[in-house]
Amino acid sequence: GEEMAAEAKEERILVSVRLRPLNGREAGDSSDWECISPTTIMFRSTVPERAMFPTAYTYDRVFGPSCSTRQVYEEGVKEVALSVVSGINSSIFAYGQTSSGKTYTMTGITEYSMLDIYDYIHKHPEREFILKFSAIEIYNEAVRDLLSHDSTPLRLLDDPEKGTTVERLTEETLRDYNHLRDLLTVCEAQRQIGETALNETSSRSHQILRLNFVDLAGSERASQTASAGMRLKEGSHINRSLLTLGKVVRQLSKGRNGHIPYRDSKLTRILQSSLGGNARTAIICTMSPAHTHIEQSRNTLLFATCAK
Ligand code: ADP
Ligand code: MG
């Protein structure tokens, strides 16, 4: 009764925004952003000659530079993460431009979620759980197994019962939390890391850990393509997954009527059963406070607003 009502009420996507602190590289830059309440972030131009109007943006939760990842997890993600123990598929995304804090946020959230899930399992010895772990990377619309040294792209298969599955994907049955940590270390080593002008450790790929912790590629690729040559191809492919995710999320937030274009990208095909339907979704939109990044920050908030 009570649980069902809570589920029905919380069907829509939980949308949070996390504003990180200024970093060393941005030292001396000004910030136009201030979190004025637990749900509202305010834009006030620090460059008067640009004369942009102050604007308030409201979401389920807004986390300022002094908030810890623990707090982001507790208030913006936990209920969605723990819904998996009730058999509900769930996805947690970090969305934002390169260097805005996606990986930083997702790393902590993955850890806290798994600790809570294990805690729940230990407190419910009468229930039997099997946790399976797999990790994939989508790079240029090519799907790769992060638990395998074989980097041959994997095909997607349409299974009448399970929906879209990834062919030959390694699936590890988790023994305990330490086992998970070891597997995450393997994934990190396997990840493709590219260089950009913005952040030397940023990545152009989407990383998905089953239980669906999704560390998306930098959102600047949904609005512009990087430099030239190789990068152009990368840019356009990453566009497809990010743009399709944007369309899917927008459709879902409108109430799931009409056509939802899950099949238009690898990312949304793989996540279809965990996005919409009987699934719970949390999105954390990460942003840099620096004035230099104002355009990207506004784009990120636009995405967040569409997802609500
Ligand atoms: P992204 O994955 O979006 O490209 P990262 O998560 O790699 O960005 O973050 C970029 C840099 O900023 C990293 O050095 C990271 O440690 C730091 N950082 C990100 N968010 C925070 C935060 N909330 N507090 C402190 N440092 C942060
Ligand atoms: Mg990253």
GROMACS .gro file of C-alpha atoms and ligand atoms in nm:
model
  336
    1GLY     CA    1   0.000   0.000   0.000
    2GLU     CA    2   0.229   0.272   0.126
    3GLU     CA    3   0.522   0.148  -0.082
    4MET     CA    4   0.313   0.128  -0.396
    5ALA     CA    5   0.187   0.482  -0.348
    6ALA     CA    6   0.542   0.607  -0.298
    7GLU     CA    7   0.650   0.433  -0.616
    8ALA     CA    8   0.368   0.577  -0.821
    9LYS     CA    9   0.440   0.925  -0.692
   10GLU     CA   10   0.812   0.897  -0.767
   11GLU     CA   11   0.779   0.758  -1.117
   12ARG     CA   12   0.929   1.057  -1.286
   13ILE     CA   13   1.300   1.126  -1.316
   14LEU     CA   14   1.476   1.262  -1.010
   15VAL     CA   15   1.684   1.557  -1.130
   16SER     CA   16   1.964   1.715  -0.927
   17VAL     CA   17   2.227   1.973  -1.008
   18ARG     CA   18   2.573   1.972  -0.855
   19LEU     CA   19   2.787   2.285  -0.873
   20ARG     CA   20   3.147   2.196  -0.797
   21PRO     CA   21   3.402   2.433  -0.639
   22LEU     CA   22   3.633   2.642  -0.860
   23ASN     CA   23   3.947   2.441  -0.926
   24GLY     CA   24   4.313   2.541  -0.950
   25ARG     CA   25   4.291   2.598  -1.323
   26GLU     CA   26   3.997   2.832  -1.276
   27ALA     CA   27   4.150   3.024  -0.985
   28GLY     CA   28   4.091   3.394  -1.035
   29ASP     CA   29   3.784   3.334  -1.250
   30SER     CA   30   3.454   3.458  -1.116
   31SER     CA   31   3.139   3.257  -1.063
   32ASP     CA   32   2.794   3.361  -1.175
   33TRP     CA   33   2.621   3.085  -0.982
   34GLU     CA   34   2.487   3.061  -0.631
   35CYS     CA   35   2.277   2.791  -0.469
   36ILE     CA   36   2.017   2.997  -0.287
   37SER     CA   37   1.808   2.711  -0.148
   38PRO     CA   38   1.821   2.329  -0.143
   39THR     CA   39   1.626   2.330  -0.470
   40THR     CA   40   1.725   2.653  -0.645
   41ILE     CA   41   2.036   2.768  -0.822
   42MET     CA   42   2.062   3.133  -0.919
   43PHE     CA   43   2.244   3.292  -1.209
   44ARG     CA   44   2.367   3.646  -1.153
   45SER     CA   45   2.606   3.789  -1.409
   46THR     CA   46   2.939   3.896  -1.264
   47VAL     CA   47   3.017   4.075  -1.589
   48PRO     CA   48   2.783   4.376  -1.583
   49GLU     CA   49   2.856   4.480  -1.941
   50ARG     CA   50   2.701   4.155  -2.061
   51ALA     CA   51   2.384   4.262  -1.883
   52MET     CA   52   2.226   3.918  -1.861
   53PHE     CA   53   1.921   3.898  -1.640
   54PRO     CA   54   1.939   3.708  -1.313
   55THR     CA   55   1.762   3.374  -1.349
   56ALA     CA   56   1.656   3.116  -1.091
   57TYR     CA   57   1.647   2.747  -1.184
   58THR     CA   58   1.464   2.495  -0.965
   59TYR     CA   59   1.515   2.117  -0.949
   60ASP     CA   60   1.446   1.831  -0.708
   61ARG     CA   61   1.778   1.906  -0.538
   62VAL     CA   62   2.061   2.149  -0.592
   63PHE     CA   63   2.404   2.090  -0.436
   64GLY     CA   64   2.650   2.374  -0.392
   65PRO     CA   65   3.032   2.368  -0.388
   66SER     CA   66   3.051   2.280  -0.018
   67CYS     CA   67   2.823   1.973  -0.047
   68SER     CA   68   2.989   1.633  -0.022
   69THR     CA   69   2.927   1.343  -0.257
   70ARG     CA   70   2.778   1.165   0.044
   71GLN     CA   71   2.514   1.437   0.064
   72VAL     CA   72   2.448   1.421  -0.311
   73TYR     CA   73   2.403   1.047  -0.274
   74GLU     CA   74   2.178   1.059   0.034
   75GLU     CA   75   1.946   1.329  -0.098
   76GLY     CA   76   1.958   1.289  -0.474
   77VAL     CA   77   2.021   0.924  -0.551
   78LYS     CA   78   1.978   0.681  -0.262
   79GLU     CA   79   1.608   0.602  -0.303
   80VAL     CA   80   1.662   0.527  -0.671
   81ALA     CA   81   1.974   0.316  -0.606
   82LEU     CA   82   1.801   0.111  -0.336
   83SER     CA   83   1.496   0.044  -0.550
   84VAL     CA   84   1.699  -0.234  -0.715
   85VAL     CA   85   1.654  -0.452  -0.405
   86SER     CA   86   1.280  -0.440  -0.477
   87GLY     CA   87   1.345  -0.571  -0.825
   88ILE     CA   88   1.303  -0.234  -0.991
   89ASN     CA   89   1.549  -0.150  -1.267
   90SER     CA   90   1.724   0.174  -1.205
   91SER     CA   91   1.968   0.405  -1.374
   92ILE     CA   92   2.178   0.682  -1.231
   93PHE     CA   93   2.337   0.924  -1.476
   94ALA     CA   94   2.595   1.196  -1.445
   95TYR     CA   95   2.547   1.455  -1.720
   96GLY     CA   96   2.762   1.760  -1.782
   97GLN     CA   97   3.048   1.909  -1.974
   98THR     CA   98   3.397   1.765  -1.953
   99SER     CA   99   3.568   1.856  -1.623
  100SER     CA  100   3.239   1.943  -1.451
  101GLY     CA  101   3.264   1.652  -1.205
  102LYS     CA  102   3.079   1.355  -1.358
  103THR     CA  103   3.340   1.092  -1.281
  104TYR     CA  104   3.415   1.240  -0.939
  105THR     CA  105   3.043   1.224  -0.853
  106MET     CA  106   2.971   0.881  -1.004
  107THR     CA  107   3.271   0.717  -0.836
  108GLY     CA  108   3.148   0.814  -0.491
  109ILE     CA  109   2.787   0.735  -0.572
  110THR     CA  110   2.873   0.387  -0.702
  111GLU     CA  111   3.058   0.314  -0.380
  112TYR     CA  112   2.785   0.445  -0.146
  113SER     CA  113   2.512   0.267  -0.342
  114MET     CA  114   2.690  -0.066  -0.332
  115LEU     CA  115   2.766  -0.033   0.041
  116ASP     CA  116   2.398   0.036   0.108
  117ILE     CA  117   2.286  -0.251  -0.113
  118TYR     CA  118   2.522  -0.489   0.070
  119ASP     CA  119   2.401  -0.352   0.402
  120TYR     CA  120   2.042  -0.424   0.300
  121ILE     CA  121   2.135  -0.777   0.190
  122HIS     CA  122   2.306  -0.850   0.522
  123LYS     CA  123   2.003  -0.727   0.714
  124HIS     CA  124   1.770  -0.950   0.512
  125PRO     CA  125   1.921  -1.299   0.536
  126GLU     CA  126   1.578  -1.445   0.454
  127ARG     CA  127   1.605  -1.309   0.102
  128GLU     CA  128   1.845  -1.446  -0.152
  129PHE     CA  129   2.026  -1.202  -0.375
  130ILE     CA  130   2.263  -1.262  -0.661
  131LEU     CA  131   2.451  -0.953  -0.771
  132LYS     CA  132   2.599  -0.970  -1.116
  133PHE     CA  133   2.840  -0.715  -1.244
  134SER     CA  134   2.935  -0.619  -1.595
  135ALA     CA  135   3.081  -0.301  -1.734
  136ILE     CA  136   3.075  -0.161  -2.083
  137GLU     CA  137   3.204   0.141  -2.262
  138ILE     CA  138   3.040   0.299  -2.563
  139TYR     CA  139   3.291   0.481  -2.775
  140ASN     CA  140   3.206   0.594  -3.128
  141GLU     CA  141   2.887   0.384  -3.098
  142ALA     CA  142   3.111   0.077  -3.052
  143VAL     CA  143   3.037  -0.127  -2.740
  144ARG     CA  144   3.331  -0.273  -2.550
  145ASP     CA  145   3.356  -0.506  -2.253
  146LEU     CA  146   3.554  -0.338  -1.974
  147LEU     CA  147   3.614  -0.670  -1.798
  148SER     CA  148   3.783  -0.823  -2.100
  149HIS     CA  149   4.119  -0.757  -2.259
  150ASP     CA  150   3.963  -0.826  -2.597
  151SER     CA  151   3.867  -0.488  -2.739
  152THR     CA  152   3.664  -0.622  -3.034
  153PRO     CA  153   3.332  -0.433  -3.044
  154LEU     CA  154   3.038  -0.634  -2.915
  155ARG     CA  155   2.708  -0.667  -3.097
  156LEU     CA  156   2.372  -0.592  -2.944
  157LEU     CA  157   2.113  -0.866  -2.959
  158ASP     CA  158   1.739  -0.840  -2.927
  159ASP     CA  159   1.622  -1.106  -2.686
  160PRO     CA  160   1.244  -1.155  -2.675
  161GLU     CA  161   1.251  -1.199  -2.298
  162LYS     CA  162   1.540  -0.985  -2.176
  163GLY     CA  163   1.517  -0.708  -2.433
  164THR     CA  164   1.844  -0.577  -2.573
  165THR     CA  165   2.149  -0.764  -2.450
  166VAL     CA  166   2.518  -0.731  -2.528
  167GLU     CA  167   2.662  -1.037  -2.700
  168ARG     CA  168   2.944  -1.222  -2.518
  169LEU     CA  169   2.955  -0.969  -2.234
  170THR     CA  170   3.147  -1.084  -1.927
  171GLU     CA  171   2.923  -1.117  -1.623
  172GLU     CA  172   3.084  -1.163  -1.283
  173THR     CA  173   2.884  -1.283  -0.985
  174LEU     CA  174   2.988  -1.057  -0.698
  175ARG     CA  175   3.118  -1.232  -0.389
  176ASP     CA  176   3.133  -0.922  -0.171
  177TYR     CA  177   3.207  -0.554  -0.171
  178ASN     CA  178   3.585  -0.603  -0.204
  179HIS     CA  179   3.529  -0.812  -0.513
  180LEU     CA  180   3.338  -0.521  -0.660
  181ARG     CA  181   3.622  -0.282  -0.581
  182ASP     CA  182   3.868  -0.511  -0.759
  183LEU     CA  183   3.644  -0.525  -1.065
  184LEU     CA  184   3.608  -0.146  -1.070
  185THR     CA  185   3.987  -0.118  -1.071
  186VAL     CA  186   4.003  -0.351  -1.372
  187CYS     CA  187   3.743  -0.135  -1.552
  188GLU     CA  188   3.931   0.184  -1.482
  189ALA     CA  189   4.248   0.036  -1.632
  190GLN     CA  190   4.057  -0.071  -1.943
  191ARG     CA  191   3.895   0.260  -2.007
  192GLN     CA  192   3.988   0.464  -2.304
  193ILE     CA  193   4.109   0.798  -2.201
  194GLY     CA  194   4.139   1.080  -2.449
  195GLU     CA  195   4.293   1.419  -2.424
  196THR     CA  196   4.104   1.742  -2.465
  197ALA     CA  197   4.187   2.102  -2.428
  198LEU     CA  198   3.964   2.113  -2.124
  199ASN     CA  199   4.082   1.828  -1.910
  200GLU     CA  200   4.357   1.581  -1.976
  201THR     CA  201   4.181   1.298  -1.795
  202SER     CA  202   3.838   1.352  -1.940
  203SER     CA  203   3.684   1.084  -2.149
  204ARG     CA  204   3.486   1.070  -2.468
  205SER     CA  205   3.308   0.753  -2.383
  206HIS     CA  206   3.000   0.654  -2.190
  207GLN     CA  207   3.071   0.404  -1.917
  208ILE     CA  208   2.789   0.183  -1.794
  209LEU     CA  209   2.817  -0.039  -1.490
  210ARG     CA  210   2.526  -0.286  -1.472
  211LEU     CA  211   2.289  -0.169  -1.202
  212ASN     CA  212   2.332   0.114  -1.443
  213PHE     CA  213   2.568   0.370  -1.305
  214VAL     CA  214   2.622   0.580  -1.614
  215ASP     CA  215   2.913   0.817  -1.650
  216LEU     CA  216   2.829   0.997  -1.972
  217ALA     CA  217   3.063   1.150  -2.226
  218GLY     CA  218   3.109   1.527  -2.196
  219SER     CA  219   2.786   1.706  -2.288
  220GLU     CA  220   2.974   1.972  -2.490
  221ARG     CA  221   2.961   1.704  -2.760
  222ALA     CA  222   2.586   1.730  -2.780
  223SER     CA  223   2.608   2.090  -2.894
  224GLN     CA  224   2.936   2.121  -3.081
  225THR     CA  225   3.202   1.895  -3.219
  226ALA     CA  226   3.558   1.918  -3.103
  227SER     CA  227   3.848   2.038  -3.320
  228ALA     CA  228   3.905   1.838  -3.639
  229GLY     CA  229   3.991   1.506  -3.805
  230MET     CA  230   3.953   1.207  -3.574
  231ARG     CA  231   3.779   1.418  -3.321
  232LEU     CA  232   3.507   1.508  -3.568
  233LYS     CA  233   3.406   1.146  -3.610
  234GLU     CA  234   3.415   1.095  -3.235
  235GLY     CA  235   3.210   1.405  -3.183
  236SER     CA  236   2.935   1.310  -3.424
  237HIS     CA  237   2.900   0.959  -3.281
  238ILE     CA  238   2.894   1.074  -2.923
  239ASN     CA  239   2.637   1.325  -3.034
  240ARG     CA  240   2.411   1.043  -3.139
  241SER     CA  241   2.405   0.869  -2.802
  242LEU     CA  242   2.381   1.191  -2.604
  243LEU     CA  243   2.124   1.351  -2.832
  244THR     CA  244   1.911   1.038  -2.829
  245LEU     CA  245   1.935   1.017  -2.451
  246GLY     CA  246   1.815   1.379  -2.439
  247LYS     CA  247   1.517   1.297  -2.661
  248VAL     CA  248   1.429   0.985  -2.461
  249VAL     CA  249   1.450   1.169  -2.130
  250ARG     CA  250   1.238   1.456  -2.263
  251GLN     CA  251   0.970   1.214  -2.388
  252LEU     CA  252   0.969   1.027  -2.057
  253SER     CA  253   0.935   1.347  -1.857
  254LYS     CA  254   0.628   1.437  -2.062
  255GLY     CA  255   0.453   1.122  -1.944
  256ARG     CA  256   0.567   0.845  -2.179
  257ASN     CA  257   0.305   0.896  -2.443
  258GLY     CA  258   0.402   0.860  -2.804
  259HIS     CA  259   0.714   0.723  -2.961
  260ILE     CA  260   1.027   0.704  -2.746
  261PRO     CA  261   1.333   0.673  -2.973
  262TYR     CA  262   1.525   0.415  -2.765
  263ARG     CA  263   1.647   0.238  -3.078
  264ASP     CA  264   1.828   0.538  -3.223
  265SER     CA  265   2.151   0.487  -3.025
  266LYS     CA  266   2.348   0.212  -2.855
  267LEU     CA  267   2.328   0.384  -2.519
  268THR     CA  268   1.950   0.407  -2.514
  269ARG     CA  269   1.902   0.057  -2.660
  270ILE     CA  270   2.110  -0.095  -2.383
  271LEU     CA  271   1.936   0.108  -2.114
  272GLN     CA  272   1.584   0.075  -2.251
  273SER     CA  273   1.457  -0.160  -1.978
  274SER     CA  274   1.602   0.068  -1.710
  275LEU     CA  275   1.465   0.393  -1.848
  276GLY     CA  276   1.092   0.448  -1.832
  277GLY     CA  277   0.838   0.170  -1.786
  278ASN     CA  278   0.876   0.019  -1.442
  279ALA     CA  279   1.217   0.181  -1.388
  280ARG     CA  280   1.356   0.454  -1.167
  281THR     CA  281   1.599   0.713  -1.295
  282ALA     CA  282   1.812   0.977  -1.124
  283ILE     CA  283   2.017   1.232  -1.317
  284ILE     CA  284   2.285   1.445  -1.158
  285CYS     CA  285   2.379   1.736  -1.376
  286THR     CA  286   2.727   1.856  -1.290
  287MET     CA  287   2.855   2.205  -1.364
  288SER     CA  288   3.162   2.418  -1.327
  289PRO     CA  289   3.108   2.748  -1.146
  290ALA     CA  290   3.362   2.931  -1.364
  291HIS     CA  291   3.250   3.223  -1.575
  292THR     CA  292   3.450   3.080  -1.869
  293HIS     CA  293   3.208   2.786  -1.885
  294ILE     CA  294   2.889   2.988  -1.875
  295GLU     CA  295   2.755   2.864  -2.211
  296GLN     CA  296   2.804   2.497  -2.126
  297SER     CA  297   2.659   2.546  -1.778
  298ARG     CA  298   2.346   2.700  -1.925
  299ASN     CA  299   2.317   2.410  -2.173
  300THR     CA  300   2.346   2.164  -1.886
  301LEU     CA  301   2.068   2.337  -1.693
  302LEU     CA  302   1.854   2.334  -2.008
  303PHE     CA  303   1.897   1.957  -2.023
  304ALA     CA  304   1.814   1.931  -1.651
  305THR     CA  305   1.499   2.139  -1.700
  306CYS     CA  306   1.385   1.920  -1.990
  307ALA     CA  307   1.436   1.606  -1.780
  308LYS     CA  308   1.214   1.722  -1.490
  309ADP     P1  309   3.431   1.491  -1.571
  309ADP     O1  310   3.422   1.345  -1.542
  309ADP     O2  311   3.297   1.558  -1.577
  309ADP     O3  312   3.512   1.524  -1.693
  309ADP     P2  313   3.587   1.497  -1.328
  309ADP     O4  314   3.497   1.420  -1.239
  309ADP     O5  315   3.704   1.425  -1.382
  309ADP     O6  316   3.505   1.563  -1.449
  309ADP     O7  317   3.632   1.628  -1.248
  309ADP     C1  318   3.729   1.718  -1.297
  309ADP     C2  319   3.823   1.756  -1.182
  309ADP     O8  320   3.752   1.828  -1.081
  309ADP     C3  321   3.884   1.637  -1.112
  309ADP     O9  322   4.015   1.670  -1.076
  309ADP     C4  323   3.797   1.619  -0.989
  309ADP    O10  324   3.867   1.556  -0.883
  309ADP     C5  325   3.757   1.762  -0.957
  309ADP     N1  326   3.624   1.771  -0.895
  309ADP     C6  327   3.507   1.745  -0.959
  309ADP     N2  328   3.402   1.766  -0.878
  309ADP     C7  329   3.452   1.805  -0.759
  309ADP     C8  330   3.394   1.841  -0.632
  309ADP     N3  331   3.260   1.842  -0.614
  309ADP     N4  332   3.478   1.876  -0.533
  309ADP     C9  333   3.611   1.877  -0.550
  309ADP     N5  334   3.672   1.844  -0.666
  309ADP    C10  335   3.595   1.808  -0.770
  310MG      MG  336   3.491   1.184  -1.656
   0.00000   0.00000   0.00000
